[in-house]
Every structure is written in C-alpha cells, then in structure tokens.
Amino acid sequence: NAGVTQTPKFQVLKTGQSMTLQCAQDMNHNSMYWYRQDPGMGLRLIYYSASEGTTDKGEVPNGYNVSRLNKREFSLRLESAAPSQTSVYFCASTSPGPKSVYGYTFGSGTRLTVV
Amino acid sequence: SQQGEEDPQALSIQEGENATMNCSYKTSINNLQWYRQNSGRGLVHLILIRSNEREKHSGRLRVTLDTSKKSSSLLITASRAADTASYFCATDNSGGSNYKLTFGKGTLLTVNP
C-alpha cells in the first residue's frame, strides 16, 4: 500500500503565484489533515476534513483553501503565495474509532519555497 | 497555540543508554500520542496512551501519562544510532467527530555510536 501520497515533493513559487498541493490516501480513512512545519514551531494545523464533504479551519488557515474532492483526496490551495508560506507541508489521514484510538498516517511532505 | 511542549529540546546520548523525553500539555485530553520524524521525512506514529491509562509499552518504548500533572514521558531503552530522530508528542482534546491532534515542538534525539 502507498499510504498517503503527496505531490509535488518540492516547489519554488514567486510571490503572488498560486498552486495546489495534492494529497491522496488509499487506506479508506475518513479524516484528512493539512499541517505546516516550520523550524522551532512544530506542526500547526491548517485545515482538516473530518469526513468526506466537510472541511474546517485549523490553527493557521489564513492564505489557504482546501477541497475534499472525494474520500481519497484532500487538496490545499495557495491562491497568492507569500514568503511567510515558505514551509514544509504535511498531509495526514486517520480513521478514528468511537474513542479516538487511531494515530495519523503522514505523507512524506512538500517542501515549498516562496521567493 | 501549542498544546504540548516537549522537554528537553535536544538530547544527545551514547548508543546503549536510555533516552527520556517529557511532554507537558495544558488542557484535558482524550489521548496522547508520540511520533518520530527522521530528517527530511514525514512523522511516524509510535504509540498512543488513553487518558485513563497510566503506562504503556511497545518494544523498547515505554510511555507514562500523569493526567493530574498534565504530563507524559517517553522512554527509549537501549538506544541505537537508528533512533536518532525528532520525537513529538501530540494531544487529542477534540470533541465529537472532529478528531484532530495538536503537536508539540519536538525533542531532537541524537544517539552517538
């Protein structure tokens, strides 16, 4: 199984450009997440989708939009990239049980640089 | 805002020694999880401990949870060079169906051969 697949792995954007980060999982998970990781900041939640058809803001949603295209795919869009969005972006998925007993499965990340 | 805070920020030990990392959090939780991240890679889930559990083991890993002190510790016994990585605690304090984790800033563990 591939698990969680993120594309692209690396990207350089100019300020003001737009792009979409793709994420797909093949584990039939219900919930999917986008996090960003910055040095010294740990991981911060951008948006998440508890189930197909729903999306919610996380801790740092400004400048981003998401689409839960179907149960497998959850994309993150930067409409007008800014240098502050330079980061490593991680997609994760899980299928929580009734008592939230599941951990996340993470993708390998997208390293984005905005110049 | 960060829910979990790991301590220390960095830890360097010799192969064969034990490594202990601590995590403190602020609000009540449903469960607490530990993840490992090798350099340049995604995070890997290691172990989950529920709020009604006090200790859990998995191979060379031992996790404790003290809800009265809002703290957890991760012990790696007989460390190996391959254990070199960043370790993150993550807490679930979500309600209903909106399950989401809040991560700490991590502890960088270096195991010297």
mmCIF file with all atom_site columns, C-alpha atoms in Angstrom:
data_model
loop_
_atom_site.group_PDB
_atom_site.id
_atom_site.type_symbol
_atom_site.label_atom_id
_atom_site.label_alt_id
_atom_site.label_comp_id
_atom_site.label_asym_id
_atom_site.label_entity_id
_atom_site.label_seq_id
_atom_site.pdbx_PDB_ins_code
_atom_site.Cartn_x
_atom_site.Cartn_y
_atom_site.Cartn_z
_atom_site.occupancy
_atom_site.B_iso_or_equiv
_atom_site.pdbx_formal_charge
_atom_site.auth_seq_id
_atom_site.auth_comp_id
_atom_site.auth_asym_id
_atom_site.auth_atom_id
_atom_site.pdbx_PDB_model_num
ATOM 1   C CA . ASN A 1 1   ? 0.000   0.000  0.000  1.00 0.00 ? 1   ASN A CA 1
ATOM 2   C CA . ALA A 1 2   ? 1.172   3.513  -0.797 1.00 0.00 ? 2   ALA A CA 1
ATOM 3   C CA . GLY A 1 3   ? -0.397  5.046  2.323  1.00 0.00 ? 3   GLY A CA 1
ATOM 4   C CA . VAL A 1 4   ? -0.516  8.849  1.996  1.00 0.00 ? 4   VAL A CA 1
ATOM 5   C CA . THR A 1 5   ? 0.927   10.295 -1.213 1.00 0.00 ? 5   THR A CA 1
ATOM 6   C CA . GLN A 1 6   ? 1.762   13.993 -1.566 1.00 0.00 ? 6   GLN A CA 1
ATOM 7   C CA . THR A 1 7   ? 2.669   15.805 -4.764 1.00 0.00 ? 7   THR A CA 1
ATOM 8   C CA . PRO A 1 8   ? 4.815   17.630 -5.563 1.00 0.00 ? 8   PRO A CA 1
ATOM 9   C CA . LYS A 1 9   ? 7.731   16.903 -3.210 1.00 0.00 ? 9   LYS A CA 1
ATOM 10  C CA . PHE A 1 10  ? 9.443   20.244 -3.891 1.00 0.00 ? 10  PHE A CA 1
ATOM 11  C CA . GLN A 1 11  ? 8.192   23.536 -5.295 1.00 0.00 ? 11  GLN A CA 1
ATOM 12  C CA . VAL A 1 12  ? 9.535   27.051 -5.696 1.00 0.00 ? 12  VAL A CA 1
ATOM 13  C CA . LEU A 1 13  ? 6.985   29.816 -6.250 1.00 0.00 ? 13  LEU A CA 1
ATOM 14  C CA . LYS A 1 14  ? 7.260   33.521 -6.852 1.00 0.00 ? 14  LYS A CA 1
ATOM 15  C CA . THR A 1 15  ? 5.312   35.828 -4.570 1.00 0.00 ? 15  THR A CA 1
ATOM 16  C CA . GLY A 1 16  ? 1.754   36.131 -5.821 1.00 0.00 ? 16  GLY A CA 1
ATOM 17  C CA . GLN A 1 17  ? 1.692   32.852 -7.733 1.00 0.00 ? 17  GLN A CA 1
ATOM 18  C CA . SER A 1 18  ? -0.868  30.194 -6.948 1.00 0.00 ? 18  SER A CA 1
ATOM 19  C CA . MET A 1 19  ? -0.548  26.468 -6.623 1.00 0.00 ? 19  MET A CA 1
ATOM 20  C CA . THR A 1 20  ? -2.342  23.386 -5.341 1.00 0.00 ? 20  THR A CA 1
ATOM 21  C CA . LEU A 1 21  ? -0.760  20.730 -3.170 1.00 0.00 ? 21  LEU A CA 1
ATOM 22  C CA . GLN A 1 22  ? -2.242  17.310 -3.753 1.00 0.00 ? 22  GLN A CA 1
ATOM 23  C CA . CYS A 1 23  ? -2.786  14.568 -1.192 1.00 0.00 ? 23  CYS A CA 1
ATOM 24  C CA . ALA A 1 24  ? -4.279  11.115 -1.685 1.00 0.00 ? 24  ALA A CA 1
ATOM 25  C CA . GLN A 1 25  ? -4.673  8.175  0.686  1.00 0.00 ? 25  GLN A CA 1
ATOM 26  C CA . ASP A 1 26  ? -5.527  4.578  -0.134 1.00 0.00 ? 26  ASP A CA 1
ATOM 27  C CA . MET A 1 27  ? -6.433  3.362  3.366  1.00 0.00 ? 27  MET A CA 1
ATOM 28  C CA . ASN A 1 28  ? -10.150 4.231  3.222  1.00 0.00 ? 28  ASN A CA 1
ATOM 29  C CA . HIS A 1 29  ? -9.610  6.760  6.015  1.00 0.00 ? 29  HIS A CA 1
ATOM 30  C CA . ASN A 1 30  ? -12.393 9.148  6.901  1.00 0.00 ? 30  ASN A CA 1
ATOM 31  C CA . SER A 1 31  ? -10.383 12.102 8.206  1.00 0.00 ? 31  SER A CA 1
ATOM 32  C CA . MET A 1 32  ? -7.642  14.056 6.452  1.00 0.00 ? 32  MET A CA 1
ATOM 33  C CA . TYR A 1 33  ? -5.455  16.962 7.560  1.00 0.00 ? 33  TYR A CA 1
ATOM 34  C CA . TRP A 1 34  ? -3.011  19.561 6.330  1.00 0.00 ? 34  TRP A CA 1
ATOM 35  C CA . TYR A 1 35  ? -0.226  20.734 8.635  1.00 0.00 ? 35  TYR A CA 1
ATOM 36  C CA . ARG A 1 36  ? 2.710   23.024 8.107  1.00 0.00 ? 36  ARG A CA 1
ATOM 37  C CA . GLN A 1 37  ? 6.047   22.563 9.835  1.00 0.00 ? 37  GLN A CA 1
ATOM 38  C CA . ASP A 1 38  ? 8.395   25.455 10.445 1.00 0.00 ? 38  ASP A CA 1
ATOM 39  C CA . PRO A 1 39  ? 11.726  25.374 12.307 1.00 0.00 ? 39  PRO A CA 1
ATOM 40  C CA . GLY A 1 40  ? 11.183  25.677 16.046 1.00 0.00 ? 40  GLY A CA 1
ATOM 41  C CA . MET A 1 41  ? 7.392   25.747 15.651 1.00 0.00 ? 41  MET A CA 1
ATOM 42  C CA . GLY A 1 42  ? 6.446   22.110 15.456 1.00 0.00 ? 42  GLY A CA 1
ATOM 43  C CA . LEU A 1 43  ? 3.423   21.213 13.343 1.00 0.00 ? 43  LEU A CA 1
ATOM 44  C CA . ARG A 1 44  ? 0.480   23.560 13.060 1.00 0.00 ? 44  ARG A CA 1
ATOM 45  C CA . LEU A 1 45  ? -2.899  22.552 11.686 1.00 0.00 ? 45  LEU A CA 1
ATOM 46  C CA . ILE A 1 46  ? -4.048  24.495 8.633  1.00 0.00 ? 46  ILE A CA 1
ATOM 47  C CA . TYR A 1 47  ? -7.298  22.768 7.670  1.00 0.00 ? 47  TYR A CA 1
ATOM 48  C CA . TYR A 1 48  ? -8.861  19.395 8.205  1.00 0.00 ? 48  TYR A CA 1
ATOM 49  C CA . SER A 1 49  ? -11.693 17.291 6.881  1.00 0.00 ? 49  SER A CA 1
ATOM 50  C CA . ALA A 1 50  ? -13.378 15.058 9.445  1.00 0.00 ? 50  ALA A CA 1
ATOM 51  C CA . SER A 1 51  ? -15.246 13.204 6.728  1.00 0.00 ? 51  SER A CA 1
ATOM 52  C CA . GLU A 1 52  ? -15.999 13.391 3.029  1.00 0.00 ? 52  GLU A CA 1
ATOM 53  C CA . GLY A 1 53  ? -17.962 16.551 2.310  1.00 0.00 ? 53  GLY A CA 1
ATOM 54  C CA . THR A 1 54  ? -16.798 18.544 5.338  1.00 0.00 ? 54  THR A CA 1
ATOM 55  C CA . THR A 1 55  ? -13.853 20.860 5.920  1.00 0.00 ? 55  THR A CA 1
ATOM 56  C CA . ASP A 1 56  ? -12.901 23.004 8.912  1.00 0.00 ? 56  ASP A CA 1
ATOM 57  C CA . LYS A 1 57  ? -10.283 25.589 9.751  1.00 0.00 ? 57  LYS A CA 1
ATOM 58  C CA . GLY A 1 58  ? -7.382  24.745 11.958 1.00 0.00 ? 58  GLY A CA 1
ATOM 59  C CA . GLU A 1 59  ? -4.965  26.980 13.811 1.00 0.00 ? 59  GLU A CA 1
ATOM 60  C CA . VAL A 1 60  ? -3.418  28.806 10.808 1.00 0.00 ? 60  VAL A CA 1
ATOM 61  C CA . PRO A 1 61  ? -5.916  28.833 7.884  1.00 0.00 ? 61  PRO A CA 1
ATOM 62  C CA . ASN A 1 62  ? -5.285  32.349 6.517  1.00 0.00 ? 62  ASN A CA 1
ATOM 63  C CA . GLY A 1 63  ? -3.995  32.349 2.940  1.00 0.00 ? 63  GLY A CA 1
ATOM 64  C CA . TYR A 1 64  ? -5.125  28.791 2.248  1.00 0.00 ? 64  TYR A CA 1
ATOM 65  C CA . ASN A 1 65  ? -8.153  26.967 0.886  1.00 0.00 ? 65  ASN A CA 1
ATOM 66  C CA . VAL A 1 66  ? -8.916  23.269 0.775  1.00 0.00 ? 66  VAL A CA 1
ATOM 67  C CA . SER A 1 67  ? -11.072 20.847 -1.169 1.00 0.00 ? 67  SER A CA 1
ATOM 68  C CA . ARG A 1 68  ? -12.084 17.369 -0.091 1.00 0.00 ? 68  ARG A CA 1
ATOM 69  C CA . LEU A 1 69  ? -12.537 16.070 -3.622 1.00 0.00 ? 69  LEU A CA 1
ATOM 70  C CA . ASN A 1 70  ? -13.662 12.607 -2.551 1.00 0.00 ? 70  ASN A CA 1
ATOM 71  C CA . LYS A 1 71  ? -12.870 10.220 0.272  1.00 0.00 ? 71  LYS A CA 1
ATOM 72  C CA . ARG A 1 72  ? -9.330  9.623  -1.030 1.00 0.00 ? 72  ARG A CA 1
ATOM 73  C CA . GLU A 1 73  ? -8.198  13.134 -1.950 1.00 0.00 ? 73  GLU A CA 1
ATOM 74  C CA . PHE A 1 74  ? -7.712  16.354 0.001  1.00 0.00 ? 74  PHE A CA 1
ATOM 75  C CA . SER A 1 75  ? -6.014  19.287 -1.728 1.00 0.00 ? 75  SER A CA 1
ATOM 76  C CA . LEU A 1 76  ? -4.538  22.500 -0.306 1.00 0.00 ? 76  LEU A CA 1
ATOM 77  C CA . ARG A 1 77  ? -4.500  25.654 -2.418 1.00 0.00 ? 77  ARG A CA 1
ATOM 78  C CA . LEU A 1 78  ? -2.420  28.780 -2.043 1.00 0.00 ? 78  LEU A CA 1
ATOM 79  C CA . GLU A 1 79  ? -4.196  31.490 -4.043 1.00 0.00 ? 79  GLU A CA 1
ATOM 80  C CA . SER A 1 80  ? -1.483  34.158 -3.776 1.00 0.00 ? 80  SER A CA 1
ATOM 81  C CA . ALA A 1 81  ? 1.706   32.805 -2.276 1.00 0.00 ? 81  ALA A CA 1
ATOM 82  C CA . ALA A 1 82  ? 3.657   34.887 0.233  1.00 0.00 ? 82  ALA A CA 1
ATOM 83  C CA . PRO A 1 83  ? 7.198   34.369 1.609  1.00 0.00 ? 83  PRO A CA 1
ATOM 84  C CA . SER A 1 84  ? 5.616   33.627 5.018  1.00 0.00 ? 84  SER A CA 1
ATOM 85  C CA . GLN A 1 85  ? 4.155   30.489 3.451  1.00 0.00 ? 85  GLN A CA 1
ATOM 86  C CA . THR A 1 86  ? 7.610   29.026 2.899  1.00 0.00 ? 86  THR A CA 1
ATOM 87  C CA . SER A 1 87  ? 7.388   25.807 4.873  1.00 0.00 ? 87  SER A CA 1
ATOM 88  C CA . VAL A 1 88  ? 7.153   22.046 4.752  1.00 0.00 ? 88  VAL A CA 1
ATOM 89  C CA . TYR A 1 89  ? 3.562   20.902 4.290  1.00 0.00 ? 89  TYR A CA 1
ATOM 90  C CA . PHE A 1 90  ? 2.352   17.551 5.534  1.00 0.00 ? 90  PHE A CA 1
ATOM 91  C CA . CYS A 1 91  ? -0.851  15.755 4.737  1.00 0.00 ? 91  CYS A CA 1
ATOM 92  C CA . ALA A 1 92  ? -2.118  13.130 7.176  1.00 0.00 ? 92  ALA A CA 1
ATOM 93  C CA . SER A 1 93  ? -5.097  10.836 7.451  1.00 0.00 ? 93  SER A CA 1
ATOM 94  C CA . THR A 1 94  ? -6.781  8.662  10.026 1.00 0.00 ? 94  THR A CA 1
ATOM 95  C CA . SER A 1 95  ? -9.976  6.811  10.620 1.00 0.00 ? 95  SER A CA 1
ATOM 96  C CA . PRO A 1 96  ? -10.858 7.498  14.235 1.00 0.00 ? 96  PRO A CA 1
ATOM 97  C CA . GLY A 1 97  ? -12.825 4.951  16.137 1.00 0.00 ? 97  GLY A CA 1
ATOM 98  C CA . PRO A 1 98  ? -15.513 5.805  18.663 1.00 0.00 ? 98  PRO A CA 1
ATOM 99  C CA . LYS A 1 99  ? -12.889 6.655  21.288 1.00 0.00 ? 99  LYS A CA 1
ATOM 100 C CA . SER A 1 100 ? -10.310 8.275  19.015 1.00 0.00 ? 100 SER A CA 1
ATOM 101 C CA . VAL A 1 101 ? -7.874  5.400  19.266 1.00 0.00 ? 101 VAL A CA 1
ATOM 102 C CA . TYR A 1 102 ? -6.111  5.832  15.973 1.00 0.00 ? 102 TYR A CA 1
ATOM 103 C CA . GLY A 1 103 ? -2.883  7.592  15.127 1.00 0.00 ? 103 GLY A CA 1
ATOM 104 C CA . TYR A 1 104 ? -2.231  9.559  11.989 1.00 0.00 ? 104 TYR A CA 1
ATOM 105 C CA . THR A 1 105 ? -0.535  8.292  8.855  1.00 0.00 ? 105 THR A CA 1
ATOM 106 C CA . PHE A 1 106 ? 1.579   11.052 7.334  1.00 0.00 ? 106 PHE A CA 1
ATOM 107 C CA . GLY A 1 107 ? 2.762   11.716 3.819  1.00 0.00 ? 107 GLY A CA 1
ATOM 108 C CA . SER A 1 108 ? 6.413   12.487 3.125  1.00 0.00 ? 108 SER A CA 1
ATOM 109 C CA . GLY A 1 109 ? 5.838   16.221 2.797  1.00 0.00 ? 109 GLY A CA 1
ATOM 110 C CA . THR A 1 110 ? 6.004   19.030 0.237  1.00 0.00 ? 110 THR A CA 1
ATOM 111 C CA . ARG A 1 111 ? 8.851   21.494 0.641  1.00 0.00 ? 111 ARG A CA 1
ATOM 112 C CA . LEU A 1 112 ? 7.629   24.870 -0.588 1.00 0.00 ? 112 LEU A CA 1
ATOM 113 C CA . THR A 1 113 ? 9.776   27.946 -1.015 1.00 0.00 ? 113 THR A CA 1
ATOM 114 C CA . VAL A 1 114 ? 8.190   31.288 -1.900 1.00 0.00 ? 114 VAL A CA 1
ATOM 115 C CA . VAL A 1 115 ? 10.640  33.891 -3.212 1.00 0.00 ? 115 VAL A CA 1
ATOM 116 C CA . SER B 2 1   ? -1.479  27.530 20.009 1.00 0.00 ? 1   SER B CA 1
ATOM 117 C CA . GLN B 2 2   ? 0.785   24.687 21.053 1.00 0.00 ? 2   GLN B CA 1
ATOM 118 C CA . GLN B 2 3   ? -0.874  22.224 23.400 1.00 0.00 ? 3   GLN B CA 1
ATOM 119 C CA . GLY B 2 4   ? 2.142   20.034 24.098 1.00 0.00 ? 4   GLY B CA 1
ATOM 120 C CA . GLU B 2 5   ? 5.636   21.148 24.980 1.00 0.00 ? 5   GLU B CA 1
ATOM 121 C CA . GLU B 2 6   ? 8.488   18.647 24.853 1.00 0.00 ? 6   GLU B CA 1
ATOM 122 C CA . ASP B 2 7   ? 11.477  18.778 27.121 1.00 0.00 ? 7   ASP B CA 1
ATOM 123 C CA . PRO B 2 8   ? 14.370  18.816 26.503 1.00 0.00 ? 8   PRO B CA 1
ATOM 124 C CA . GLN B 2 9   ? 14.542  20.474 23.094 1.00 0.00 ? 9   GLN B CA 1
ATOM 125 C CA . ALA B 2 10  ? 17.632  18.411 22.277 1.00 0.00 ? 10  ALA B CA 1
ATOM 126 C CA . LEU B 2 11  ? 19.193  15.315 23.817 1.00 0.00 ? 11  LEU B CA 1
ATOM 127 C CA . SER B 2 12  ? 22.475  13.621 22.950 1.00 0.00 ? 12  SER B CA 1
ATOM 128 C CA . ILE B 2 13  ? 23.333  10.180 24.334 1.00 0.00 ? 13  ILE B CA 1
ATOM 129 C CA . GLN B 2 14  ? 25.585  7.213  23.631 1.00 0.00 ? 14  GLN B CA 1
ATOM 130 C CA . GLU B 2 15  ? 24.338  4.035  21.997 1.00 0.00 ? 15  GLU B CA 1
ATOM 131 C CA . GLY B 2 16  ? 23.028  1.609  24.605 1.00 0.00 ? 16  GLY B CA 1
ATOM 132 C CA . GLU B 2 17  ? 21.897  4.326  27.010 1.00 0.00 ? 17  GLU B CA 1
ATOM 133 C CA . ASN B 2 18  ? 18.264  5.103  27.775 1.00 0.00 ? 18  ASN B CA 1
ATOM 134 C CA . ALA B 2 19  ? 16.625  8.272  26.474 1.00 0.00 ? 19  ALA B CA 1
ATOM 135 C CA . THR B 2 20  ? 13.795  10.028 28.282 1.00 0.00 ? 20  THR B CA 1
ATOM 136 C CA . MET B 2 21  ? 11.709  12.795 26.775 1.00 0.00 ? 21  MET B CA 1
ATOM 137 C CA . ASN B 2 22  ? 8.934   14.666 28.512 1.00 0.00 ? 22  ASN B CA 1
ATOM 138 C CA . CYS B 2 23  ? 5.781   16.356 27.304 1.00 0.00 ? 23  CYS B CA 1
ATOM 139 C CA . SER B 2 24  ? 3.566   18.775 29.174 1.00 0.00 ? 24  SER B CA 1
ATOM 140 C CA . TYR B 2 25  ? 0.166   19.934 27.999 1.00 0.00 ? 25  TYR B CA 1
ATOM 141 C CA . LYS B 2 26  ? -2.402  22.491 29.050 1.00 0.00 ? 26  LYS B CA 1
ATOM 142 C CA . THR B 2 27  ? -5.953  21.171 28.772 1.00 0.00 ? 27  THR B CA 1
ATOM 143 C CA . SER B 2 28  ? -7.675  17.858 29.423 1.00 0.00 ? 28  SER B CA 1
ATOM 144 C CA . ILE B 2 29  ? -7.141  15.217 26.768 1.00 0.00 ? 29  ILE B CA 1
ATOM 145 C CA . ASN B 2 30  ? -8.754  12.107 25.308 1.00 0.00 ? 30  ASN B CA 1
ATOM 146 C CA . ASN B 2 31  ? -5.414  10.556 24.469 1.00 0.00 ? 31  ASN B CA 1
ATOM 147 C CA . LEU B 2 32  ? -1.756  11.444 23.952 1.00 0.00 ? 32  LEU B CA 1
ATOM 148 C CA . GLN B 2 33  ? 0.426   10.099 21.159 1.00 0.00 ? 33  GLN B CA 1
ATOM 149 C CA . TRP B 2 34  ? 4.122   10.050 20.350 1.00 0.00 ? 34  TRP B CA 1
ATOM 150 C CA . TYR B 2 35  ? 5.561   10.336 16.853 1.00 0.00 ? 35  TYR B CA 1
ATOM 151 C CA . ARG B 2 36  ? 9.050   10.040 15.388 1.00 0.00 ? 36  ARG B CA 1
ATOM 152 C CA . GLN B 2 37  ? 10.372  12.067 12.468 1.00 0.00 ? 37  GLN B CA 1
ATOM 153 C CA . ASN B 2 38  ? 13.600  11.174 10.721 1.00 0.00 ? 38  ASN B CA 1
ATOM 154 C CA . SER B 2 39  ? 15.372  14.045 8.988  1.00 0.00 ? 39  SER B CA 1
ATOM 155 C CA . GLY B 2 40  ? 13.565  15.064 5.812  1.00 0.00 ? 40  GLY B CA 1
ATOM 156 C CA . ARG B 2 41  ? 10.743  12.568 6.278  1.00 0.00 ? 41  ARG B CA 1
ATOM 157 C CA . GLY B 2 42  ? 7.151   12.515 7.460  1.00 0.00 ? 42  GLY B CA 1
ATOM 158 C CA . LEU B 2 43  ? 6.113   11.668 11.001 1.00 0.00 ? 43  LEU B CA 1
ATOM 159 C CA . VAL B 2 44  ? 5.578   8.067  12.049 1.00 0.00 ? 44  VAL B CA 1
ATOM 160 C CA . HIS B 2 45  ? 3.140   7.096  14.786 1.00 0.00 ? 45  HIS B CA 1
ATOM 161 C CA . LEU B 2 46  ? 4.840   5.268  17.666 1.00 0.00 ? 46  LEU B CA 1
ATOM 162 C CA . ILE B 2 47  ? 2.379   4.792  20.487 1.00 0.00 ? 47  ILE B CA 1
ATOM 163 C CA . LEU B 2 48  ? -0.931  6.055  21.862 1.00 0.00 ? 48  LEU B CA 1
ATOM 164 C CA . ILE B 2 49  ? -1.940  6.233  25.506 1.00 0.00 ? 49  ILE B CA 1
ATOM 165 C CA . ARG B 2 50  ? -5.508  6.963  26.551 1.00 0.00 ? 50  ARG B CA 1
ATOM 166 C CA . SER B 2 51  ? -6.426  9.371  29.312 1.00 0.00 ? 51  SER B CA 1
ATOM 167 C CA . ASN B 2 52  ? -7.476  6.508  31.607 1.00 0.00 ? 52  ASN B CA 1
ATOM 168 C CA . GLU B 2 53  ? -4.165  4.671  31.180 1.00 0.00 ? 53  GLU B CA 1
ATOM 169 C CA . ARG B 2 54  ? -1.032  5.366  33.211 1.00 0.00 ? 54  ARG B CA 1
ATOM 170 C CA . GLU B 2 55  ? 1.634   3.348  31.391 1.00 0.00 ? 55  GLU B CA 1
ATOM 171 C CA . LYS B 2 56  ? 2.050   1.596  28.091 1.00 0.00 ? 56  LYS B CA 1
ATOM 172 C CA . HIS B 2 57  ? 4.832   -0.421 26.494 1.00 0.00 ? 57  HIS B CA 1
ATOM 173 C CA . SER B 2 58  ? 5.734   -1.191 22.910 1.00 0.00 ? 58  SER B CA 1
ATOM 174 C CA . GLY B 2 59  ? 9.028   -2.963 22.304 1.00 0.00 ? 59  GLY B CA 1
ATOM 175 C CA . ARG B 2 60  ? 11.784  -0.667 23.623 1.00 0.00 ? 60  ARG B CA 1
ATOM 176 C CA . LEU B 2 61  ? 9.314   2.166  24.183 1.00 0.00 ? 61  LEU B CA 1
ATOM 177 C CA . ARG B 2 62  ? 7.657   2.965  27.484 1.00 0.00 ? 62  ARG B CA 1
ATOM 178 C CA . VAL B 2 63  ? 5.155   5.793  27.793 1.00 0.00 ? 63  VAL B CA 1
ATOM 179 C CA . THR B 2 64  ? 3.699   7.140  31.013 1.00 0.00 ? 64  THR B CA 1
ATOM 180 C CA . LEU B 2 65  ? 0.852   9.567  31.477 1.00 0.00 ? 65  LEU B CA 1
ATOM 181 C CA . ASP B 2 66  ? 0.052   11.635 34.564 1.00 0.00 ? 66  ASP B CA 1
ATOM 182 C CA . THR B 2 67  ? -3.185  13.488 33.946 1.00 0.00 ? 67  THR B CA 1
ATOM 183 C CA . SER B 2 68  ? -3.037  15.225 37.331 1.00 0.00 ? 68  SER B CA 1
ATOM 184 C CA . LYS B 2 69  ? 0.239   16.877 36.279 1.00 0.00 ? 69  LYS B CA 1
ATOM 185 C CA . LYS B 2 70  ? -0.758  17.095 32.615 1.00 0.00 ? 70  LYS B CA 1
ATOM 186 C CA . SER B 2 71  ? 2.464   15.413 31.582 1.00 0.00 ? 71  SER B CA 1
ATOM 187 C CA . SER B 2 72  ? 3.784   12.375 29.741 1.00 0.00 ? 72  SER B CA 1
ATOM 188 C CA . SER B 2 73  ? 7.174   10.811 29.274 1.00 0.00 ? 73  SER B CA 1
ATOM 189 C CA . LEU B 2 74  ? 8.630   8.644  26.517 1.00 0.00 ? 74  LEU B CA 1
ATOM 190 C CA . LEU B 2 75  ? 11.452  6.293  27.478 1.00 0.00 ? 75  LEU B CA 1
ATOM 191 C CA . ILE B 2 76  ? 13.524  4.578  24.794 1.00 0.00 ? 76  ILE B CA 1
ATOM 192 C CA . THR B 2 77  ? 15.624  1.818  26.311 1.00 0.00 ? 77  THR B CA 1
ATOM 193 C CA . ALA B 2 78  ? 18.931  0.508  24.965 1.00 0.00 ? 78  ALA B CA 1
ATOM 194 C CA . SER B 2 79  ? 19.066  3.217  22.310 1.00 0.00 ? 79  SER B CA 1
ATOM 195 C CA . ARG B 2 80  ? 20.550  2.638  18.857 1.00 0.00 ? 80  ARG B CA 1
ATOM 196 C CA . ALA B 2 81  ? 22.027  5.012  16.313 1.00 0.00 ? 81  ALA B CA 1
ATOM 197 C CA . ALA B 2 82  ? 18.910  4.386  14.207 1.00 0.00 ? 82  ALA B CA 1
ATOM 198 C CA . ASP B 2 83  ? 16.809  6.005  16.969 1.00 0.00 ? 83  ASP B CA 1
ATOM 199 C CA . THR B 2 84  ? 18.329  9.376  16.018 1.00 0.00 ? 84  THR B CA 1
ATOM 200 C CA . ALA B 2 85  ? 15.300  11.486 15.079 1.00 0.00 ? 85  ALA B CA 1
ATOM 201 C CA . SER B 2 86  ? 12.933  14.160 16.335 1.00 0.00 ? 86  SER B CA 1
ATOM 202 C CA . TYR B 2 87  ? 10.198  12.990 18.686 1.00 0.00 ? 87  TYR B CA 1
ATOM 203 C CA . PHE B 2 88  ? 6.868   14.776 19.018 1.00 0.00 ? 88  PHE B CA 1
ATOM 204 C CA . CYS B 2 89  ? 4.029   14.404 21.442 1.00 0.00 ? 89  CYS B CA 1
ATOM 205 C CA . ALA B 2 90  ? 0.524   15.088 20.189 1.00 0.00 ? 90  ALA B CA 1
ATOM 206 C CA . THR B 2 91  ? -2.656  15.502 22.156 1.00 0.00 ? 91  THR B CA 1
ATOM 207 C CA . ASP B 2 92  ? -6.252  14.854 21.260 1.00 0.00 ? 92  ASP B CA 1
ATOM 208 C CA . ASN B 2 93  ? -8.577  17.142 23.156 1.00 0.00 ? 93  ASN B CA 1
ATOM 209 C CA . SER B 2 94  ? -11.217 17.343 20.468 1.00 0.00 ? 94  SER B CA 1
ATOM 210 C CA . GLY B 2 95  ? -14.870 16.641 20.983 1.00 0.00 ? 95  GLY B CA 1
ATOM 211 C CA . GLY B 2 96  ? -17.473 14.872 18.926 1.00 0.00 ? 96  GLY B CA 1
ATOM 212 C CA . SER B 2 97  ? -16.465 13.741 15.467 1.00 0.00 ? 97  SER B CA 1
ATOM 213 C CA . ASN B 2 98  ? -13.897 16.493 14.850 1.00 0.00 ? 98  ASN B CA 1
ATOM 214 C CA . TYR B 2 99  ? -10.875 14.436 15.779 1.00 0.00 ? 99  TYR B CA 1
ATOM 215 C CA . LYS B 2 100 ? -7.663  16.407 15.460 1.00 0.00 ? 100 LYS B CA 1
ATOM 216 C CA . LEU B 2 101 ? -4.247  16.402 17.098 1.00 0.00 ? 101 LEU B CA 1
ATOM 217 C CA . THR B 2 102 ? -2.180  19.282 18.424 1.00 0.00 ? 102 THR B CA 1
ATOM 218 C CA . PHE B 2 103 ? 1.579   18.719 18.214 1.00 0.00 ? 103 PHE B CA 1
ATOM 219 C CA . GLY B 2 104 ? 4.413   19.980 20.367 1.00 0.00 ? 104 GLY B CA 1
ATOM 220 C CA . LYS B 2 105 ? 7.654   21.419 19.029 1.00 0.00 ? 105 LYS B CA 1
ATOM 221 C CA . GLY B 2 106 ? 9.612   18.197 19.421 1.00 0.00 ? 106 GLY B CA 1
ATOM 222 C CA . THR B 2 107 ? 12.766  16.819 21.011 1.00 0.00 ? 107 THR B CA 1
ATOM 223 C CA . LEU B 2 108 ? 15.766  16.184 18.770 1.00 0.00 ? 108 LEU B CA 1
ATOM 224 C CA . LEU B 2 109 ? 17.434  12.965 19.909 1.00 0.00 ? 109 LEU B CA 1
ATOM 225 C CA . THR B 2 110 ? 20.949  12.151 18.755 1.00 0.00 ? 110 THR B CA 1
ATOM 226 C CA . VAL B 2 111 ? 22.314  8.699  19.546 1.00 0.00 ? 111 VAL B CA 1
ATOM 227 C CA . ASN B 2 112 ? 26.071  8.528  19.072 1.00 0.00 ? 112 ASN B CA 1
ATOM 228 C CA . PRO B 2 113 ? 27.571  5.187  18.011 1.00 0.00 ? 113 PRO B CA 1
#
